[in-house]
Amino acid sequence: MAAPIETFPAAFRRRCRESADHVALREKRLGIWREHTWADYYDRARAVGLGLVALGLGRGDRVAIHSEDRPEWLFTEMGAICVGATSLGIYPTSPPTEVEYLLAHSGARYLVAEDQEQVDKALSVADRCPRLERIVYVDPKGLRGYRDGRLLAFAEVERLGREAAQREPERFERLIDERALTDVPMLVYTSGTTGAPKGAMLSGANLAHAVVIAGIHFPATTDDRVLSYLPLCHVAEKLFSMHIPIATGASANFAESVETVTQNLREVKPTIFLGVPRIWEKIAAGVAIRARDTDPLKRLFFRIWLALGKRLADVWIRSGGRYPFPWNLLYLAGWLLFYGQLQEKLGLSRCTSPVSGAAPIAPDVLRFFHSIGIHIREAWGMTENAGLGIITPPDDFVIGSVGTPTTDSAVRIAEDGEILFKSPCVFAGYYQDPEATSATIDAEGWLHTGDVGSIDERRHVRITDRKKDLLITAGGKNVAPSEIENRLKASPYIREVCVVGDRRPYLVALIGVERDTVADWATRKRIAFTTYRDLTAKPEVVELVADEVRRVNRDLSLPEQVKKFRLLPKELDHETGELTATQKVKRRSLAAAFRELIDDMYAARA
């Protein structure tokens, strides 16, 4: 692939011109899906960008966005980038302390806040963020009585921008033409699983290459649809909601919330869908529950076609992503009688690019989806490489591998097993943190990913675990906790798992149950309960989970088996510090919060 000569803003402008009348964005408001064409997208981005310039925004200034996913986020981000500013996102669930850290560390001059809740967070910390000059609010509800001079309505910013565009019609175009590959259009903060978030600087060259790579690995057209639901702060969501649409013309469709993703899937029927493992697990659990609760004849029908589907999936994988004769006839019959109907009910009947990323997924979950004809491609990426570095080729599936390096990328394994990555998408460094930068990118330009794994002769990469998460038992056995955790999370009754055991005589686990499926199970068993805490305290529920632990232990070596576990008395949450905003467990925080449960499991050795 030749080095791209088109900057990210120029690629955006070209897409808006070429696909002007096609739908770019869709959102559901008050039960109705509202559309924005690419021409609308460009006009709104221009209005916001020039409006911020009218307020004093200059090249390299930071513009923070604190909001749920919505079109105004993208209007702001693309508008700011096009005029030469640097964007950064703040998760909508971030508490005031985190908002303060990000605003102060980045030196943001402007903040676009979605509503009263986010405005209140900003105002509570604004005096400790000396560079913050303006707080722009999108939704004015509840803010009429606010008198802080830093507040300004989003609509007013757009009005200023439209007036500026009328006075100088070519100014926005000129500012786009001034953008360079050496600019830093995005500052993406890491989730901070082990410490304070770090601001990864994504350069103009990084984003330009990311758009090209998105187009290569996700060939699509203006007829394609992406369902967006992860926070737009996350680099993976930027890939799917910004880079792929800009590269291909596909539309980004905003889910109402993470909780409504399964419903919105049925409404949108996306052709491209990134599901984090939690979403795929939830969908699979829902199918299992519906199958179990149906009448015996339908349950038998389900089991027969699922068993055949597993055989079909094996053939499909071995044959390079196709069904050879006569298996193609069997799949056609299965699709007409079962698989097609199930895919339609899930909202995935048109999905040609289902992807799992952002965290490891259990092989059993992948096998289930392959067996019903939904061939999920695993992908690996990180903030520091603009979101995509490895992806499963559509004709070369290997269960347990995250795929092969993307175009113009290289992978090698260090002596200690760490995966090293090199590509034009490798970031420019951490903002105001040269020590962390030099520890992450070596003198030869290799990105030290922090993941441990291997690569085979076909260039398929397998990831064992995060380097920092590997456990060494008291007996000297190296254990990858995520592999055990993923096997347990394949159960429809288990939502979160944290395996503990470093320098300990055996492994134990903290387990969070899946509220909906366990509550449904308890109701059918006529087990009365009131709260989540009460549910997890029921001996029958403890035994239900114990059965799942025993099932997983049967396939593990003795040192890898979970000897004891405790059910968490509460659901984990980002705001209370146990999860990152992308729902990854913060191991240290969780271990500290539930230290007594862990100590109890080691107090009386079995």
Coordinates of C-alpha atoms in Angstrom, one line a residue:
M1 CA 0.0 0.0 0.0
A2 CA 1.5 3.3 -1.0
A3 CA 1.7 6.0 1.6
P4 CA -1.6 7.9 1.6
I5 CA -1.4 11.6 0.5
E6 CA -4.8 12.5 1.7
T7 CA -5.2 13.8 5.2
F8 CA -8.1 12.7 7.4
P9 CA -10.0 15.9 6.9
A10 CA -9.5 15.8 3.2
A11 CA -10.8 12.2 3.1
F12 CA -13.9 13.4 5.1
R13 CA -14.5 16.2 2.6
R14 CA -14.2 13.9 -0.4
R15 CA -16.6 11.4 1.1
C16 CA -19.1 14.1 1.9
R17 CA -18.9 15.3 -1.8
E18 CA -19.0 11.8 -3.4
S19 CA -21.9 10.5 -1.2
A20 CA -23.6 13.9 -0.5
D21 CA -27.2 12.6 -0.8
H22 CA -26.6 9.2 0.9
V23 CA -27.3 8.7 4.6
A24 CA -24.3 9.2 6.8
L25 CA -25.7 9.1 10.3
R26 CA -28.9 7.8 11.9
E27 CA -30.1 8.2 15.5
K28 CA -33.3 7.2 17.3
R29 CA -35.0 10.1 19.0
L30 CA -38.4 9.7 20.7
G31 CA -38.9 6.4 19.0
I32 CA -38.2 7.7 15.5
W33 CA -35.0 7.1 13.4
R34 CA -33.7 10.5 12.1
E35 CA -31.2 10.7 9.3
H36 CA -28.4 13.0 8.3
T37 CA -26.9 12.8 4.8
W38 CA -23.2 13.2 4.1
A39 CA -24.0 16.8 2.9
D40 CA -25.7 17.5 6.3
Y41 CA -22.7 16.0 8.1
Y42 CA -20.3 18.3 6.3
D43 CA -22.5 21.4 6.8
R44 CA -22.9 20.7 10.5
A45 CA -19.2 20.0 11.0
R46 CA -18.3 23.2 9.2
A47 CA -20.7 25.2 11.3
V48 CA -19.3 23.8 14.6
G49 CA -15.7 24.1 13.4
L50 CA -16.0 27.7 12.3
G51 CA -18.1 28.5 15.3
L52 CA -15.3 27.4 17.6
V53 CA -12.8 29.4 15.6
A54 CA -15.0 32.5 16.0
L55 CA -14.8 31.9 19.7
G56 CA -11.0 31.9 19.6
L57 CA -10.1 28.2 18.8
G58 CA -6.6 28.0 17.3
R59 CA -4.5 25.3 15.7
G60 CA -3.5 22.6 18.2
D61 CA -6.0 23.7 20.8
R62 CA -7.8 20.9 22.6
V63 CA -11.5 20.4 22.3
A64 CA -13.0 17.9 24.8
I65 CA -16.3 16.1 24.2
H66 CA -18.3 14.6 27.1
S67 CA -21.3 12.9 25.8
E68 CA -23.1 9.7 24.9
D69 CA -22.9 8.7 21.2
R70 CA -24.9 11.1 19.1
P71 CA -24.4 13.0 15.8
E72 CA -23.4 16.2 17.6
W73 CA -20.3 14.3 18.8
L74 CA -19.1 13.7 15.3
F75 CA -20.1 17.2 14.1
T76 CA -17.9 18.5 16.9
E77 CA -15.0 16.1 16.4
M78 CA -14.8 16.4 12.6
G79 CA -15.3 20.2 12.8
A80 CA -12.6 20.6 15.3
I81 CA -10.1 18.4 13.4
C82 CA -10.9 20.1 10.1
V83 CA -10.0 23.5 11.5
G84 CA -6.7 22.3 13.0
A85 CA -7.7 21.5 16.6
T86 CA -7.1 18.3 18.6
S87 CA -10.1 16.4 19.8
L88 CA -10.4 14.2 22.9
G89 CA -13.3 12.3 24.4
I90 CA -14.5 11.8 27.9
Y91 CA -16.6 8.8 28.8
P92 CA -20.2 9.7 29.8
T93 CA -19.9 7.6 32.9
S94 CA -16.7 9.3 34.0
P95 CA -16.9 10.8 37.6
P96 CA -15.9 14.4 38.2
T97 CA -12.4 13.4 39.4
E98 CA -11.7 11.7 36.0
V99 CA -13.3 14.7 34.1
E100 CA -11.0 17.0 36.0
Y101 CA -7.9 14.9 35.3
L102 CA -8.6 14.7 31.5
L103 CA -9.4 18.4 31.2
A104 CA -6.4 19.5 33.2
H105 CA -3.9 17.1 31.7
S106 CA -4.9 17.8 28.1
G107 CA -5.1 21.5 28.7
A108 CA -8.5 21.6 27.0
R109 CA -9.8 25.1 26.2
Y110 CA -13.2 24.0 25.1
L111 CA -15.6 21.4 26.3
V112 CA -18.7 20.2 24.5
A113 CA -21.0 18.6 27.2
E114 CA -24.1 16.7 26.3
D115 CA -26.5 17.8 29.0
Q116 CA -27.0 19.1 32.5
E117 CA -25.4 16.1 34.1
Q118 CA -22.1 16.6 32.2
V119 CA -22.3 20.4 32.6
D120 CA -22.6 19.9 36.4
K121 CA -19.5 17.7 36.4
A122 CA -17.5 20.2 34.4
L123 CA -18.6 23.2 36.6
S124 CA -17.7 21.3 39.8
V125 CA -14.0 21.0 38.6
A126 CA -13.7 23.9 36.2
D127 CA -11.8 26.1 38.7
R128 CA -9.1 23.5 38.8
C129 CA -8.8 23.4 35.0
P130 CA -7.2 26.8 34.4
R131 CA -7.1 26.5 30.6
L132 CA -10.8 25.7 30.2
E133 CA -12.6 28.7 28.7
R134 CA -15.9 27.5 27.3
I135 CA -18.4 24.8 28.2
V136 CA -20.8 24.3 25.3
Y137 CA -23.9 22.3 26.1
V138 CA -25.9 20.3 23.5
D139 CA -29.2 19.8 25.4
P140 CA -30.4 22.9 27.2
K141 CA -32.9 21.1 29.4
G142 CA -32.5 22.1 33.0
L143 CA -29.8 24.8 32.3
R144 CA -32.0 27.9 31.9
G145 CA -31.2 29.2 35.4
Y146 CA -27.4 28.7 35.1
R147 CA -25.5 32.0 35.0
D148 CA -21.9 30.9 34.5
G149 CA -20.3 33.0 31.8
R150 CA -18.4 30.1 30.4
L151 CA -21.6 28.4 29.3
L152 CA -22.8 28.5 25.7
A153 CA -25.4 26.6 23.7
F154 CA -24.3 24.3 20.9
A155 CA -26.9 25.9 18.7
E156 CA -25.2 29.3 19.3
V157 CA -21.8 27.9 18.2
E158 CA -23.4 26.6 15.0
R159 CA -25.0 30.0 14.4
L160 CA -21.6 31.7 14.8
G161 CA -20.1 29.2 12.3
R162 CA -22.8 29.7 9.7
E163 CA -22.4 33.4 9.9
A164 CA -18.6 33.0 9.5
A165 CA -19.2 30.7 6.5
Q166 CA -21.4 33.3 4.8
R167 CA -18.7 36.0 5.3
E168 CA -15.9 33.7 4.1
P169 CA -17.4 30.8 2.0
E170 CA -13.9 29.3 1.3
R171 CA -12.5 29.5 4.8
F172 CA -13.4 26.0 5.9
E173 CA -12.1 24.5 2.7
R174 CA -8.9 26.5 3.2
L175 CA -8.4 25.2 6.7
I176 CA -8.9 21.6 5.5
D177 CA -6.2 22.2 2.8
E178 CA -3.8 23.4 5.5
R179 CA -4.0 20.2 7.5
A180 CA -0.9 18.0 7.4
L181 CA 0.1 14.4 8.2
T182 CA 2.2 15.8 11.0
D183 CA -0.7 17.3 12.8
V184 CA -2.1 15.6 16.0
P185 CA -5.9 15.6 15.3
M186 CA -6.8 13.2 18.1
L187 CA -5.8 12.7 21.7
V188 CA -7.3 9.3 22.8
Y189 CA -6.9 8.5 26.5
T190 CA -6.3 4.9 27.5
S191 CA -8.8 3.3 29.9
G192 CA -6.4 3.3 32.8
T193 CA -6.8 -0.3 34.1
T194 CA -3.6 0.0 36.2
G195 CA -3.2 3.7 36.8
A196 CA -4.0 7.2 35.5
P197 CA -5.1 7.4 31.8
K198 CA -2.5 8.3 29.3
G199 CA -3.2 10.5 26.3
A200 CA -2.2 8.7 23.1
M201 CA -1.4 11.2 20.3
L202 CA -2.8 10.0 17.0
S203 CA -1.2 11.9 14.2
G204 CA -2.6 12.9 10.8
A205 CA -0.6 10.2 9.2
N206 CA -1.9 7.6 11.7
L207 CA -5.5 8.5 10.9
A208 CA -4.9 8.7 7.1
H209 CA -3.5 5.2 7.2
A210 CA -6.3 4.0 9.4
V211 CA -8.9 5.2 6.9
V212 CA -7.2 3.4 4.1
I213 CA -6.8 0.2 6.1
A214 CA -10.5 0.4 7.1
G215 CA -11.5 0.5 3.5
I216 CA -9.2 -2.5 2.6
H217 CA -10.4 -4.8 5.4
F218 CA -14.0 -3.7 5.4
P219 CA -15.0 -3.3 1.8
A220 CA -18.4 -1.6 1.9
T221 CA -20.6 0.8 0.0
T222 CA -23.2 3.5 0.8
D223 CA -25.8 0.6 1.2
D224 CA -23.9 -0.8 4.2
R225 CA -24.8 0.0 7.8
V226 CA -22.7 0.1 11.0
L227 CA -24.4 -0.1 14.4
S228 CA -22.6 2.1 16.9
Y229 CA -22.9 1.7 20.6
L230 CA -19.5 1.7 22.3
P231 CA -18.5 5.1 23.6
L232 CA -17.0 7.3 20.9
C233 CA -14.1 7.9 23.2
H234 CA -13.0 4.4 22.5
V235 CA -10.6 3.9 19.5
A236 CA -12.6 0.9 18.3
E237 CA -15.8 2.9 18.0
K238 CA -13.9 5.6 16.2
L239 CA -12.8 2.9 13.7
F240 CA -16.3 1.7 13.1
S241 CA -18.3 5.0 13.3
M242 CA -15.7 7.3 11.7
H243 CA -13.0 5.6 9.7
I244 CA -15.0 2.8 8.0
P245 CA -17.8 5.2 7.0
I246 CA -15.4 7.8 5.7
A247 CA -13.5 5.1 3.8
T248 CA -16.6 3.4 2.3
G249 CA -19.6 5.6 2.6
A250 CA -21.4 3.2 5.0
S251 CA -23.8 4.8 7.5
A252 CA -23.2 4.9 11.2
N253 CA -26.4 4.1 13.2
F254 CA -26.4 5.1 16.8
A255 CA -28.0 2.6 19.3
E256 CA -30.1 4.1 22.0
S257 CA -27.8 2.6 24.7
V258 CA -25.7 -0.4 25.4
E259 CA -28.8 -2.0 27.1
T260 CA -30.8 -1.7 23.9
V261 CA -28.2 -3.1 21.5
T262 CA -30.0 -6.4 20.9
Q263 CA -33.2 -4.5 20.1
N264 CA -31.5 -2.0 17.9
L265 CA -29.8 -4.8 16.0
R266 CA -33.2 -6.0 14.9
E267 CA -34.2 -2.5 13.8
V268 CA -31.0 -1.5 12.0
K269 CA -30.0 -4.9 10.6
P270 CA -26.4 -3.8 10.2
T271 CA -24.1 -5.3 7.6
I272 CA -21.0 -4.4 9.7
F273 CA -21.1 -4.9 13.5
L274 CA -18.4 -4.8 16.2
G275 CA -19.6 -6.8 19.2
V276 CA -17.4 -6.7 22.3
P277 CA -17.4 -10.2 23.9
R278 CA -19.9 -9.2 26.5
I279 CA -22.5 -8.4 23.7
W280 CA -21.8 -11.7 21.9
E281 CA -22.1 -13.6 25.2
K282 CA -25.4 -11.9 26.0
I283 CA -26.9 -12.7 22.5
A284 CA -25.8 -16.4 22.8
A285 CA -27.2 -16.6 26.4
G286 CA -30.5 -15.2 25.1
V287 CA -30.7 -17.9 22.4
A288 CA -29.9 -20.6 24.9
I289 CA -32.6 -19.4 27.3
R290 CA -35.3 -19.2 24.5
A291 CA -34.4 -22.7 23.3
R292 CA -34.6 -24.1 26.8
D293 CA -38.0 -22.4 27.6
T294 CA -39.7 -23.6 24.4
D295 CA -41.7 -26.8 24.0
P296 CA -39.9 -30.2 23.8
L297 CA -40.4 -30.6 20.0
K298 CA -39.0 -27.2 19.2
R299 CA -36.1 -27.8 21.7
L300 CA -35.3 -31.0 19.9
F301 CA -35.4 -29.2 16.5
F302 CA -33.0 -26.6 17.9
R303 CA -30.6 -29.2 19.2
I304 CA -30.6 -31.1 15.9
W305 CA -29.8 -28.1 13.7
L306 CA -27.3 -26.7 16.2
A307 CA -25.4 -30.1 16.1
L308 CA -25.5 -30.0 12.3
G309 CA -24.4 -26.4 12.4
K310 CA -21.2 -27.4 14.3
R311 CA -20.4 -29.9 11.6
L312 CA -21.2 -27.3 8.9
A313 CA -19.0 -24.7 10.7
D314 CA -16.0 -27.1 10.8
V315 CA -16.4 -27.7 7.0
W316 CA -16.8 -23.9 6.3
I317 CA -13.6 -23.1 8.2
R318 CA -11.6 -26.0 6.7
S319 CA -12.8 -25.0 3.2
G320 CA -11.6 -21.4 3.4
G321 CA -14.9 -19.7 4.2
R322 CA -17.3 -21.6 1.9
Y323 CA -19.5 -24.7 1.9
P324 CA -18.4 -27.2 -0.8
F325 CA -20.9 -29.6 -2.3
P326 CA -22.9 -31.3 -0.8
W327 CA -22.5 -29.3 2.4
N328 CA -23.8 -26.2 0.6
L329 CA -27.1 -27.9 0.0
L330 CA -27.4 -28.9 3.7
Y331 CA -26.6 -25.4 4.8
L332 CA -29.2 -24.0 2.3
A333 CA -31.8 -26.3 3.8
G334 CA -30.7 -25.3 7.3
W335 CA -30.9 -21.7 6.4
L336 CA -34.4 -22.0 5.1
L337 CA -35.6 -24.0 8.1
F338 CA -33.6 -22.7 11.0
Y339 CA -30.5 -20.6 10.6
G340 CA -32.0 -17.8 8.5
Q341 CA -35.0 -17.4 10.9
L342 CA -32.7 -17.2 13.9
Q343 CA -30.4 -14.7 12.2
E344 CA -33.4 -12.6 11.4
K345 CA -34.6 -12.6 15.0
L346 CA -31.2 -11.6 16.2
G347 CA -30.9 -8.7 13.6
L348 CA -27.9 -10.3 12.0
S349 CA -29.3 -11.8 8.8
R350 CA -27.6 -9.1 6.7
C351 CA -24.4 -8.9 8.7
T352 CA -21.5 -9.8 6.3
S353 CA -18.9 -8.4 8.7
P354 CA -19.6 -9.5 12.3
V355 CA -16.5 -8.7 14.4
S356 CA -15.4 -9.4 18.0
G357 CA -12.9 -7.1 19.5
A358 CA -11.8 -4.9 22.4
A359 CA -11.3 -8.0 24.7
P360 CA -10.7 -11.8 24.3
I361 CA -13.7 -13.9 23.5
A362 CA -14.3 -17.5 24.5
P363 CA -13.8 -20.0 21.7
D364 CA -17.1 -21.7 22.7
V365 CA -19.0 -18.5 22.0
L366 CA -17.3 -18.2 18.6
R367 CA -18.1 -21.8 17.8
F368 CA -21.8 -21.2 18.7
F369 CA -22.1 -18.4 16.3
H370 CA -20.2 -20.2 13.5
S371 CA -22.7 -23.1 14.0
I372 CA -25.7 -20.8 13.2
G373 CA -24.0 -19.3 10.2
I374 CA -22.7 -16.0 11.8
H375 CA -19.0 -16.1 11.1
I376 CA -17.5 -13.7 13.6
R377 CA -14.1 -12.3 12.6
E378 CA -11.8 -11.6 15.6
A379 CA -9.9 -8.4 15.5
W380 CA -7.1 -7.0 17.7
G381 CA -6.1 -3.4 18.1
M382 CA -5.2 -0.8 20.7
T383 CA -5.4 2.9 21.2
E384 CA -1.7 3.1 20.4
N385 CA -2.2 1.7 16.8
A386 CA -5.4 3.6 16.0
G387 CA -7.6 0.7 16.7
L388 CA -6.9 -2.1 14.2
G389 CA -3.7 -4.1 13.8
I390 CA -4.7 -7.7 13.4
I391 CA -7.9 -9.2 11.9
T392 CA -9.2 -12.6 10.8
P393 CA -9.2 -12.9 7.0
P394 CA -12.7 -13.7 5.7
D395 CA -11.3 -16.9 4.0
D396 CA -8.8 -18.1 6.7
F397 CA -10.5 -18.6 10.1
V398 CA -8.6 -20.2 13.0
I399 CA -10.5 -20.5 16.3
G400 CA -8.2 -19.2 19.0
S401 CA -6.4 -16.8 16.7
V402 CA -7.2 -13.1 16.5
G403 CA -6.2 -13.2 12.8
T404 CA -3.3 -11.9 10.7
P405 CA -1.6 -8.5 10.6
T406 CA -3.4 -5.8 8.6
T407 CA -2.0 -4.4 5.4
D408 CA 1.4 -2.7 5.9
S409 CA 1.7 -4.1 9.4
A410 CA 4.3 -6.5 10.9
V411 CA 4.3 -8.6 14.1
R412 CA 7.1 -10.3 15.9
I413 CA 7.4 -12.0 19.2
A414 CA 10.0 -10.7 21.8
E415 CA 12.2 -13.1 23.8
D416 CA 9.8 -12.9 26.8
G417 CA 6.8 -13.7 24.6
E418 CA 5.5 -10.1 24.2
I419 CA 3.8 -9.2 20.9
L420 CA 5.6 -6.4 19.1
F421 CA 3.8 -4.5 16.4
K422 CA 4.9 -2.1 13.7
S423 CA 2.8 -0.1 11.2
P424 CA 2.2 3.4 9.9
C425 CA -0.7 3.5 12.4
V426 CA 1.6 3.3 15.5
F427 CA 0.9 6.4 17.5
A428 CA 3.1 9.5 17.9
G429 CA 3.6 9.0 21.6
Y430 CA 1.9 9.8 24.9
Y431 CA 1.0 13.5 25.5
Q432 CA 3.4 15.0 28.1
D433 CA 4.9 11.6 29.0
P434 CA 8.2 10.9 27.1
E435 CA 9.2 8.2 29.6
A436 CA 6.1 6.1 28.9
T437 CA 6.5 6.7 25.2
S438 CA 10.0 5.4 25.1
A439 CA 9.0 2.4 27.2
T440 CA 6.2 1.6 24.6
I441 CA 7.9 2.4 21.3
D442 CA 11.5 1.1 21.0
A443 CA 14.4 2.6 19.0
E444 CA 13.4 0.4 15.9
G445 CA 9.8 1.7 15.9
W446 CA 8.3 -1.5 17.4
L447 CA 5.2 -1.0 19.6
H448 CA 5.4 -3.0 22.7
T449 CA 1.8 -4.1 23.1
G450 CA 1.8 -5.5 26.6
D451 CA 0.2 -8.7 25.2
V452 CA 1.9 -12.1 25.3
G453 CA 1.3 -14.5 22.5
S454 CA 2.6 -16.3 19.5
I455 CA 2.5 -16.2 15.7
D456 CA 2.5 -19.3 13.4
E457 CA 3.8 -19.9 9.9
R458 CA 0.5 -18.7 8.4
R459 CA 1.0 -15.4 10.3
H460 CA -2.0 -16.1 12.6
V461 CA -1.5 -14.4 15.9
R462 CA -2.6 -16.0 19.2
I463 CA -2.9 -13.9 22.3
T464 CA -2.3 -15.6 25.6
D465 CA -3.0 -12.7 28.0
R466 CA -1.8 -9.3 29.1
K467 CA 1.8 -9.5 30.2
K468 CA 1.0 -7.8 33.5
D469 CA -1.9 -10.2 34.2
L470 CA 0.0 -13.5 34.0
L471 CA 0.0 -15.4 37.2
I472 CA 2.7 -17.5 38.7
T473 CA 1.4 -20.0 41.3
A474 CA 3.3 -20.9 44.4
G475 CA 4.3 -24.1 42.6
G476 CA 5.9 -22.1 39.8
K477 CA 3.2 -22.7 37.1
N478 CA 2.6 -19.8 34.7
V479 CA -1.2 -19.3 34.2
A480 CA -3.1 -17.0 31.9
P481 CA -6.2 -16.0 33.9
S482 CA -8.1 -14.6 30.9
E483 CA -8.3 -18.0 29.3
I484 CA -9.9 -19.4 32.4
E485 CA -12.1 -16.4 32.8
N486 CA -13.3 -16.6 29.2
R487 CA -14.3 -20.2 29.5
L488 CA -16.3 -19.4 32.6
K489 CA -17.9 -16.4 30.9
A490 CA -19.2 -18.6 28.1
S491 CA -21.8 -19.8 30.7
P492 CA -25.1 -17.9 30.3
Y493 CA -25.2 -17.6 34.1
I494 CA -21.8 -15.8 34.5
R495 CA -21.1 -12.2 33.6
E496 CA -17.8 -11.3 35.1
V497 CA -14.9 -13.3 36.5
C498 CA -11.6 -12.3 38.1
V499 CA -9.2 -15.2 38.7
V500 CA -6.7 -14.6 41.5
G501 CA -3.7 -16.7 42.5
D502 CA -0.3 -15.0 41.9
R503 CA 2.2 -16.5 44.3
R504 CA -0.6 -18.4 45.9
P505 CA -1.1 -22.1 46.5
Y506 CA -4.1 -22.4 44.2
L507 CA -6.4 -20.3 42.0
V508 CA -9.6 -18.7 43.3
A509 CA -12.2 -16.5 41.5
L510 CA -14.5 -13.6 42.1
I511 CA -17.6 -14.2 40.0
G512 CA -20.4 -11.8 39.1
V513 CA -23.6 -13.6 37.9
E514 CA -25.6 -12.5 34.9
R515 CA -28.6 -10.9 36.6
D516 CA -31.2 -11.6 33.9
T517 CA -30.5 -15.3 33.2
V518 CA -29.9 -16.2 36.9
A519 CA -33.1 -14.3 37.9
D520 CA -35.0 -16.2 35.2
W521 CA -33.6 -19.5 36.4
A522 CA -34.4 -18.7 40.1
T523 CA -38.0 -17.7 39.2
R524 CA -38.5 -21.0 37.3
K525 CA -37.2 -22.8 40.3
R526 CA -39.5 -20.8 42.5
I527 CA -36.7 -19.4 44.5
A528 CA -37.8 -16.1 46.1
F529 CA -35.4 -13.1 46.1
T530 CA -35.5 -9.4 46.2
T531 CA -32.2 -7.7 45.3
Y532 CA -29.1 -8.7 43.4
R533 CA -27.3 -9.3 46.7
D534 CA -30.1 -11.5 47.9
L535 CA -30.1 -13.5 44.7
T536 CA -26.3 -14.2 44.9
A537 CA -26.7 -15.3 48.5
K538 CA -29.1 -18.1 47.7
P539 CA -27.4 -21.5 48.2
E540 CA -29.1 -22.8 45.0
V541 CA -27.5 -20.0 43.0
V542 CA -24.1 -20.7 44.5
E543 CA -24.5 -24.3 43.5
L544 CA -25.6 -23.3 40.0
V545 CA -22.4 -21.4 39.5
A546 CA -20.4 -24.2 41.2
D547 CA -21.7 -26.6 38.5
E548 CA -20.4 -24.2 35.9
V549 CA -17.0 -24.0 37.6
R550 CA -16.7 -27.8 37.8
R551 CA -17.6 -28.1 34.1
V552 CA -14.8 -25.7 33.1
N553 CA -12.3 -27.3 35.6
R554 CA -12.7 -30.7 33.8
D555 CA -10.9 -29.3 30.8
L556 CA -8.1 -27.6 32.7
S557 CA -4.9 -28.8 34.1
L558 CA -4.7 -29.2 37.9
P559 CA -2.8 -25.9 38.5
E560 CA -5.2 -24.0 36.2
Q561 CA -8.4 -25.2 38.0
V562 CA -10.4 -22.8 40.2
K563 CA -10.4 -24.4 43.6
K564 CA -12.7 -21.9 45.3
F565 CA -14.9 -19.0 44.3
R566 CA -17.1 -16.3 45.8
L567 CA -20.1 -14.6 44.2
L568 CA -19.8 -10.8 44.1
P569 CA -22.6 -9.2 46.2
K570 CA -23.0 -6.3 43.7
E571 CA -22.9 -5.7 40.0
L572 CA -19.6 -4.1 38.9
D573 CA -19.6 -0.5 37.7
H574 CA -17.4 2.0 36.1
E575 CA -18.5 4.8 38.4
T576 CA -17.4 2.9 41.5
G577 CA -14.0 2.1 39.9
E578 CA -14.3 -1.7 39.4
L579 CA -14.6 -1.5 35.6
T580 CA -13.2 0.7 32.9
A581 CA -15.6 2.6 30.7
T582 CA -15.4 -0.2 28.2
Q583 CA -16.4 -2.8 30.8
K584 CA -13.0 -4.3 31.4
V585 CA -12.3 -5.5 34.9
K586 CA -9.8 -3.4 36.9
R587 CA -8.1 -6.2 38.6
R588 CA -6.3 -4.2 41.2
S589 CA -9.3 -2.2 42.1
L590 CA -11.5 -5.3 42.3
A591 CA -9.0 -7.2 44.4
A592 CA -8.7 -4.2 46.8
A593 CA -12.5 -3.8 47.0
F594 CA -13.1 -7.4 47.8
R595 CA -10.0 -8.3 49.7
E596 CA -11.9 -9.9 52.5
L597 CA -13.6 -12.4 50.1
I598 CA -10.2 -13.3 48.6
D599 CA -8.5 -13.7 52.0
D600 CA -11.4 -15.9 53.2
M601 CA -10.8 -18.3 50.3
Y602 CA -7.2 -18.7 51.3
A603 CA -7.9 -18.7 55.1
A604 CA -8.8 -22.4 55.4
R605 CA -7.0 -24.3 52.7
A606 CA -8.9 -27.2 51.3

